[in-house]
mmCIF file of C-alpha atoms in Angstrom:
data_model
loop_
_atom_site.group_PDB
_atom_site.id
_atom_site.type_symbol
_atom_site.label_atom_id
_atom_site.label_comp_id
_atom_site.label_asym_id
_atom_site.label_seq_id
_atom_site.Cartn_x
_atom_site.Cartn_y
_atom_site.Cartn_z
ATOM 1 C CA MET A 1 109.641 76.976 83.093
ATOM 2 C CA LEU A 2 106.628 74.746 82.347
ATOM 3 C CA PHE A 3 105.925 71.681 84.465
ATOM 4 C CA THR A 4 103.582 68.691 84.152
ATOM 5 C CA PRO A 5 100.478 69.747 82.214
ATOM 6 C CA VAL A 6 97.196 70.196 84.045
ATOM 7 C CA ILE A 7 95.537 68.950 80.847
ATOM 8 C CA GLN A 8 97.245 66.579 78.428
ATOM 9 C CA ILE A 9 95.384 65.528 75.266
ATOM 10 C CA LYS A 10 96.727 63.104 72.666
ATOM 11 C CA ASN A 11 95.050 61.939 69.436
ATOM 12 C CA LEU A 12 91.535 62.712 70.702
ATOM 13 C CA ASN A 13 88.634 61.898 68.380
ATOM 14 C CA GLN A 14 84.960 62.318 69.196
ATOM 15 C CA TYR A 15 81.789 61.315 67.385
ATOM 16 C CA PHE A 16 78.110 62.172 67.431
ATOM 17 C CA GLY A 17 76.548 58.981 66.177
ATOM 18 C CA LYS A 18 78.478 58.170 62.984
ATOM 19 C CA HIS A 19 79.427 61.816 62.459
ATOM 20 C CA GLN A 20 82.942 62.720 63.617
ATOM 21 C CA ILE A 21 83.063 66.104 65.353
ATOM 22 C CA LEU A 22 86.634 66.241 66.736
ATOM 23 C CA PHE A 23 89.676 65.118 64.767
ATOM 24 C CA ASP A 24 93.058 64.114 66.240
ATOM 25 C CA ILE A 25 93.208 66.802 68.956
ATOM 26 C CA ASN A 26 96.579 67.277 70.673
ATOM 27 C CA LEU A 27 96.880 69.910 73.392
ATOM 28 C CA ASN A 28 98.686 70.578 76.675
ATOM 29 C CA ILE A 29 97.585 73.248 79.172
ATOM 30 C CA TYR A 30 99.812 74.246 82.099
ATOM 31 C CA GLY A 31 99.231 75.756 85.533
ATOM 32 C CA GLY A 32 99.121 79.556 85.604
ATOM 33 C CA GLU A 33 98.469 79.672 81.860
ATOM 34 C CA ILE A 34 95.494 81.390 80.216
ATOM 35 C CA VAL A 35 94.553 79.755 76.920
ATOM 36 C CA ILE A 36 91.864 81.265 74.707
ATOM 37 C CA MET A 37 90.142 79.029 72.152
ATOM 38 C CA THR A 38 88.448 80.740 69.220
ATOM 39 C CA GLY A 39 86.680 79.547 66.108
ATOM 40 C CA PRO A 40 83.331 79.709 64.338
ATOM 41 C CA SER A 41 80.124 78.344 65.847
ATOM 42 C CA GLY A 42 79.826 74.604 65.320
ATOM 43 C CA SER A 43 83.581 74.076 65.053
ATOM 44 C CA GLY A 44 83.750 71.804 68.121
ATOM 45 C CA LYS A 45 84.932 74.241 70.815
ATOM 46 C CA THR A 46 82.182 73.524 73.328
ATOM 47 C CA THR A 47 82.446 69.766 72.718
ATOM 48 C CA LEU A 48 86.158 69.893 73.564
ATOM 49 C CA LEU A 49 85.471 72.043 76.620
ATOM 50 C CA THR A 50 82.897 69.579 77.962
ATOM 51 C CA LEU A 51 85.275 66.656 77.435
ATOM 52 C CA ILE A 52 88.069 68.443 79.299
ATOM 53 C CA GLY A 53 85.631 69.220 82.120
ATOM 54 C CA GLY A 54 84.526 65.605 82.490
ATOM 55 C CA LEU A 55 80.987 66.547 81.458
ATOM 56 C CA ARG A 56 80.908 63.861 78.780
ATOM 57 C CA SER A 57 82.862 60.674 78.139
ATOM 58 C CA VAL A 58 85.954 60.487 75.949
ATOM 59 C CA GLN A 59 85.415 58.062 73.071
ATOM 60 C CA GLU A 60 88.816 57.764 71.413
ATOM 61 C CA GLY A 61 92.325 58.910 72.333
ATOM 62 C CA SER A 62 93.803 60.129 75.613
ATOM 63 C CA LEU A 63 92.690 63.025 77.823
ATOM 64 C CA LYS A 64 94.405 63.362 81.195
ATOM 65 C CA TYR A 65 93.585 65.748 84.039
ATOM 66 C CA LEU A 66 96.544 66.041 86.435
ATOM 67 C CA GLY A 67 97.777 62.719 85.080
ATOM 68 C CA GLN A 68 94.435 60.925 85.534
ATOM 69 C CA GLU A 69 93.092 59.364 82.354
ATOM 70 C CA LEU A 70 89.495 60.326 81.516
ATOM 71 C CA ASN A 71 89.074 57.839 78.682
ATOM 72 C CA ARG A 72 87.138 54.909 80.158
ATOM 73 C CA ALA A 73 86.895 56.693 83.526
ATOM 74 C CA SER A 74 83.912 55.575 85.604
ATOM 75 C CA ASP A 75 80.968 57.901 86.237
ATOM 76 C CA GLN A 76 82.127 58.196 89.854
ATOM 77 C CA ASP A 77 85.641 59.183 88.750
ATOM 78 C CA LEU A 78 84.217 61.825 86.408
ATOM 79 C CA VAL A 79 82.124 63.256 89.247
ATOM 80 C CA GLN A 80 85.239 63.544 91.419
ATOM 81 C CA ILE A 81 87.136 65.264 88.603
ATOM 82 C CA ARG A 82 84.285 67.708 88.003
ATOM 83 C CA ARG A 83 84.451 68.706 91.675
ATOM 84 C CA GLN A 84 88.098 69.692 91.185
ATOM 85 C CA ILE A 85 87.404 72.031 88.240
ATOM 86 C CA GLY A 86 85.914 75.529 88.247
ATOM 87 C CA TYR A 87 83.295 76.440 85.636
ATOM 88 C CA ILE A 88 82.252 79.903 84.432
ATOM 89 C CA PHE A 89 79.426 80.164 81.909
ATOM 90 C CA GLN A 90 77.960 82.966 79.807
ATOM 91 C CA GLY A 91 74.768 83.033 81.859
ATOM 92 C CA HIS A 92 76.637 82.917 85.219
ATOM 93 C CA ASN A 93 74.178 80.200 86.412
ATOM 94 C CA LEU A 94 73.594 81.711 89.852
ATOM 95 C CA LEU A 95 70.656 80.538 91.955
ATOM 96 C CA ASP A 96 68.283 83.497 92.307
ATOM 97 C CA PHE A 97 67.055 82.485 95.778
ATOM 98 C CA LEU A 98 70.574 82.449 97.259
ATOM 99 C CA THR A 99 72.733 85.438 98.167
ATOM 100 C CA ALA A 100 76.112 86.052 96.524
ATOM 101 C CA LYS A 101 77.835 84.453 99.497
ATOM 102 C CA GLN A 102 75.522 81.425 99.503
ATOM 103 C CA ASN A 103 76.069 80.903 95.760
ATOM 104 C CA VAL A 104 79.832 80.819 96.317
ATOM 105 C CA GLN A 105 79.468 78.595 99.382
ATOM 106 C CA MET A 106 77.611 75.974 97.345
ATOM 107 C CA SER A 107 80.883 75.105 95.641
ATOM 108 C CA LEU A 108 82.532 74.374 98.984
ATOM 109 C CA GLU A 109 79.647 72.268 100.287
ATOM 110 C CA LEU A 110 80.605 69.563 97.790
ATOM 111 C CA HIS A 111 83.620 68.895 100.016
ATOM 112 C CA ASN A 112 82.710 67.127 103.253
ATOM 113 C CA HIS A 113 85.983 68.018 105.016
ATOM 114 C CA ILE A 114 85.175 71.766 105.008
ATOM 115 C CA SER A 115 82.995 72.931 107.914
ATOM 116 C CA SER A 116 80.160 75.404 107.345
ATOM 117 C CA TRP A 117 82.078 77.973 109.415
ATOM 118 C CA GLU A 118 85.187 77.583 107.252
ATOM 119 C CA SER A 119 83.187 77.659 104.017
ATOM 120 C CA SER A 120 81.515 80.883 105.162
ATOM 121 C CA LEU A 121 84.898 82.527 105.808
ATOM 122 C CA LYS A 122 86.365 81.286 102.518
ATOM 123 C CA SER A 123 83.334 82.524 100.559
ATOM 124 C CA GLU A 124 83.499 85.973 102.122
ATOM 125 C CA ALA A 125 87.251 86.197 101.455
ATOM 126 C CA MET A 126 86.781 85.171 97.829
ATOM 127 C CA LEU A 127 84.052 87.763 97.301
ATOM 128 C CA GLN A 128 86.422 90.339 98.777
ATOM 129 C CA SER A 129 89.001 89.231 96.199
ATOM 130 C CA VAL A 130 86.586 89.938 93.342
ATOM 131 C CA LYS A 131 85.712 93.321 94.896
ATOM 132 C CA LEU A 132 82.235 92.319 96.035
ATOM 133 C CA GLY A 133 82.764 92.387 99.798
ATOM 134 C CA HIS A 134 80.036 95.025 100.038
ATOM 135 C CA ARG A 135 77.575 92.788 98.146
ATOM 136 C CA ILE A 136 77.938 89.434 99.946
ATOM 137 C CA ASP A 137 74.324 89.411 101.170
ATOM 138 C CA TYR A 138 72.808 90.677 97.919
ATOM 139 C CA PHE A 139 70.645 88.427 95.757
ATOM 140 C CA PRO A 140 71.447 88.096 92.022
ATOM 141 C CA SER A 141 68.446 90.261 91.111
ATOM 142 C CA ASP A 142 70.143 93.146 92.939
ATOM 143 C CA LEU A 143 73.468 92.753 91.089
ATOM 144 C CA SER A 144 74.566 94.054 87.685
ATOM 145 C CA GLY A 145 75.617 91.659 84.914
ATOM 146 C CA GLY A 146 79.302 92.259 85.658
ATOM 147 C CA GLN A 147 78.764 91.714 89.381
ATOM 148 C CA LYS A 148 76.922 88.440 88.742
ATOM 149 C CA GLN A 149 79.802 87.227 86.618
ATOM 150 C CA ARG A 150 82.252 88.174 89.383
ATOM 151 C CA VAL A 151 80.204 86.049 91.796
ATOM 152 C CA ALA A 152 80.500 83.219 89.254
ATOM 153 C CA ILE A 153 84.287 83.729 89.177
ATOM 154 C CA ALA A 154 84.403 83.639 92.985
ATOM 155 C CA ARG A 155 82.378 80.410 92.984
ATOM 156 C CA ALA A 156 84.696 78.852 90.367
ATOM 157 C CA LEU A 157 87.902 79.784 92.190
ATOM 158 C CA VAL A 158 86.953 79.429 95.869
ATOM 159 C CA ASN A 159 88.166 75.803 95.922
ATOM 160 C CA HIS A 160 91.528 76.828 94.434
ATOM 161 C CA PRO A 161 91.095 74.482 91.465
ATOM 162 C CA LYS A 162 93.993 73.680 89.154
ATOM 163 C CA LEU A 163 91.738 74.293 86.140
ATOM 164 C CA VAL A 164 88.930 76.732 85.305
ATOM 165 C CA LEU A 165 86.841 76.374 82.151
ATOM 166 C CA ALA A 166 85.044 79.490 80.902
ATOM 167 C CA ASP A 167 82.499 79.341 78.078
ATOM 168 C CA GLU A 168 81.831 82.796 76.575
ATOM 169 C CA PRO A 169 82.244 84.544 79.960
ATOM 170 C CA THR A 170 81.956 88.064 78.488
ATOM 171 C CA ALA A 171 79.249 87.491 75.862
ATOM 172 C CA ALA A 172 76.463 89.129 77.890
ATOM 173 C CA LEU A 173 78.618 92.005 79.194
ATOM 174 C CA ASP A 174 79.474 95.447 77.882
ATOM 175 C CA SER A 175 83.048 96.246 76.928
ATOM 176 C CA LYS A 176 84.166 97.617 80.313
ATOM 177 C CA SER A 177 82.478 94.902 82.385
ATOM 178 C CA GLY A 178 83.897 92.214 80.089
ATOM 179 C CA ARG A 179 87.378 93.640 80.422
ATOM 180 C CA ASP A 180 87.056 93.852 84.214
ATOM 181 C CA VAL A 181 85.912 90.223 84.407
ATOM 182 C CA VAL A 182 88.739 88.745 82.319
ATOM 183 C CA THR A 183 91.374 90.921 84.013
ATOM 184 C CA LEU A 184 90.164 89.578 87.338
ATOM 185 C CA MET A 185 90.334 86.005 86.039
ATOM 186 C CA GLN A 186 93.865 86.673 84.814
ATOM 187 C CA GLN A 187 95.021 88.070 88.167
ATOM 188 C CA LEU A 188 93.508 85.236 90.189
ATOM 189 C CA ALA A 189 94.853 82.569 87.811
ATOM 190 C CA LYS A 190 98.394 83.839 88.269
ATOM 191 C CA LYS A 191 97.934 84.138 92.036
ATOM 192 C CA GLN A 192 96.585 80.597 92.423
ATOM 193 C CA ASN A 193 98.725 79.041 89.639
ATOM 194 C CA CYS A 194 95.485 77.915 88.030
ATOM 195 C CA ALA A 195 95.116 77.087 84.329
ATOM 196 C CA ILE A 196 92.210 78.823 82.585
ATOM 197 C CA LEU A 197 90.736 77.760 79.248
ATOM 198 C CA ILE A 198 88.371 80.347 77.780
ATOM 199 C CA VAL A 199 86.134 79.706 74.779
ATOM 200 C CA THR A 200 85.145 83.026 73.248
ATOM 201 C CA HIS A 201 84.142 84.963 70.139
ATOM 202 C CA ASP A 202 85.065 88.206 71.928
ATOM 203 C CA HIS A 203 88.126 89.602 70.153
ATOM 204 C CA ARG A 204 88.321 92.450 72.695
ATOM 205 C CA ILE A 205 89.837 90.112 75.310
ATOM 206 C CA LEU A 206 92.368 88.162 73.228
ATOM 207 C CA ASP A 207 95.271 90.202 74.610
ATOM 208 C CA ILE A 208 94.932 88.646 78.089
ATOM 209 C CA ALA A 209 95.846 85.190 76.729
ATOM 210 C CA ASP A 210 99.214 83.551 77.126
ATOM 211 C CA ARG A 211 98.263 81.442 74.117
ATOM 212 C CA ILE A 212 95.478 81.524 71.518
ATOM 213 C CA ILE A 213 94.367 78.353 69.774
ATOM 214 C CA GLU A 214 91.871 78.152 66.941
ATOM 215 C CA MET A 215 89.357 75.422 66.258
ATOM 216 C CA GLU A 216 87.961 74.891 62.766
ATOM 217 C CA ASP A 217 85.867 71.979 61.502
ATOM 218 C CA GLY A 218 86.740 69.893 64.554
ATOM 219 C CA CYS A 219 90.500 70.419 64.199
ATOM 220 C CA LEU A 220 92.931 72.565 66.177
ATOM 221 C CA LYS A 221 94.807 74.738 63.712
ATOM 222 C CA ALA A 222 98.577 74.872 64.119
#
């Protein structure tokens, strides 16, 4: 049974100057669901992902995160929404001068109600969950590509967000590492009842999706 959508999009249009790049997008994403978005480069996938993540402003139509409208949301509201969403990128975006544990902890330090002691425990527990308990004090330079991406997953999920956005999370990984990473994301999503939207060109991981949607020329294909 599906409940209230984590993401609810109705008649969304987006422009770059006078050039329209997204056309009448309608999409619901639910908790515990893994949705994979595919499509050629330049089709509008990353634009839609950044709108859903509150990284840019909605111009036309409705986009709601947990019932909160993002169209005409203030900059402060968008910042608060971004803090509630987990992000996983192709390049993992870890800080080289911080250990695995410190990189994960950074995500928790955005929340003033969590003490440093609690954030330390939560970070260690999350790294255990992604099978990196033996690497918590390692720096990124001492980790493999797959291990770095698992740290990025831990950082994205440590706050137990209702939504995780992943942009080409396996692009820089070999087949086995890529499979391990998305399987881990799948397991944790189900455990935390978290929705995950993955943008990818990697056809090797399509089978982990509950739903596959395709973007072409700024439109979601039925």
